[in-house]
CSV table of C-alpha atoms in Angstrom, one decimal:
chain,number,residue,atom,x,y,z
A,1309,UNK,CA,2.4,-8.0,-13.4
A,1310,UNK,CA,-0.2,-9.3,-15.8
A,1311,UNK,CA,2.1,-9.0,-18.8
A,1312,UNK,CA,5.0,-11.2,-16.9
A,1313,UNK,CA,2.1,-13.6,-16.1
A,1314,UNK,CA,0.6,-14.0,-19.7
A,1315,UNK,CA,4.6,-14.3,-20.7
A,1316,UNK,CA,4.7,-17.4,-18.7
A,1317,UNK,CA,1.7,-18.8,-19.7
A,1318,UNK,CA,2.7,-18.5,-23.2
A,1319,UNK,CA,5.7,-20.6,-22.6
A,1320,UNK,CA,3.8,-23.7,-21.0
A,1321,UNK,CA,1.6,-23.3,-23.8
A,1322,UNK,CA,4.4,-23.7,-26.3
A,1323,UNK,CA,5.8,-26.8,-24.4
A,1324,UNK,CA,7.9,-25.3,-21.6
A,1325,UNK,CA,8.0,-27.3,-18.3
A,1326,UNK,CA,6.9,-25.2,-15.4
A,1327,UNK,CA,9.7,-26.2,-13.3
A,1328,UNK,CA,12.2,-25.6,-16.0
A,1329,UNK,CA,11.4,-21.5,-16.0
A,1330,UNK,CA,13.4,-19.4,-13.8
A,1331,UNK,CA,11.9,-17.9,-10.7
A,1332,UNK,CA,11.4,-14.6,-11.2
A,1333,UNK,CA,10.5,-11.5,-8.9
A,1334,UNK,CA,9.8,-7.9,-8.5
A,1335,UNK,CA,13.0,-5.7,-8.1
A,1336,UNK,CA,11.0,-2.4,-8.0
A,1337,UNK,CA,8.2,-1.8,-5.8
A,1338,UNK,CA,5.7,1.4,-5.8
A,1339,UNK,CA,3.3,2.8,-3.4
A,1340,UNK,CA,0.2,4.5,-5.4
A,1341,UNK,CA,-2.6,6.4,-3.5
A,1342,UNK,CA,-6.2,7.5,-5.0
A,1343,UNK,CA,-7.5,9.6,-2.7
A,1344,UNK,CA,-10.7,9.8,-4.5
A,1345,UNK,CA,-11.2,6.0,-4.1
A,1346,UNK,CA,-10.0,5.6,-0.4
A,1347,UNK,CA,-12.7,8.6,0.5
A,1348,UNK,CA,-15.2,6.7,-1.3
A,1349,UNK,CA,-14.8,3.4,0.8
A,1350,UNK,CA,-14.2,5.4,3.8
A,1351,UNK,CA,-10.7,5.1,4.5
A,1352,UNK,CA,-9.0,7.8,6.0
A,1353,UNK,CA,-5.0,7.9,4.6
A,1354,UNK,CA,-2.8,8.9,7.3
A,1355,UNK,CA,-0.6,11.6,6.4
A,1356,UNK,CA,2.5,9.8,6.9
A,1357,UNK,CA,1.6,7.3,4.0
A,1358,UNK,CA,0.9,10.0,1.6
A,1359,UNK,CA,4.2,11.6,1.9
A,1360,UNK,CA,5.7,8.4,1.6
A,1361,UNK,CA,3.6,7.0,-1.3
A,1362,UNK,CA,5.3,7.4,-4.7
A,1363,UNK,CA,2.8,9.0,-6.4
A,1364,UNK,CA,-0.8,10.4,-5.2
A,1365,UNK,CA,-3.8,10.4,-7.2
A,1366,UNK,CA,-6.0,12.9,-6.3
């Protein structure tokens, strides 16, 4: 996301009018756990998330 961001930033700052640059969105969209940082706030992940999560970092 932060690449896409500096790529529009880079074409204002070559002269590009913000409302001439297409709309653009995510098409792909995934669910990453850390399990290590959720028990550190204190957040307990229900088990129904973790098997639906993409990928879980232990």
């Amino acid at each position: 996301m932060f690449g896409r961001a500096a790529a529009l930033v880079d074409k204002i700052l070559k002269g590009e009018k913000p409302a001439e640059i297409p709309f653009e969105r995510a098409t792909k969209l995934e669910l990453v756990i850390d399990k290590k940082a959720a028990k550190a706030f204190g957040i307990a992940v229900p088990q129904a998330l973790l098997l639906s999560a993409d990928e879980v970092i232990e």
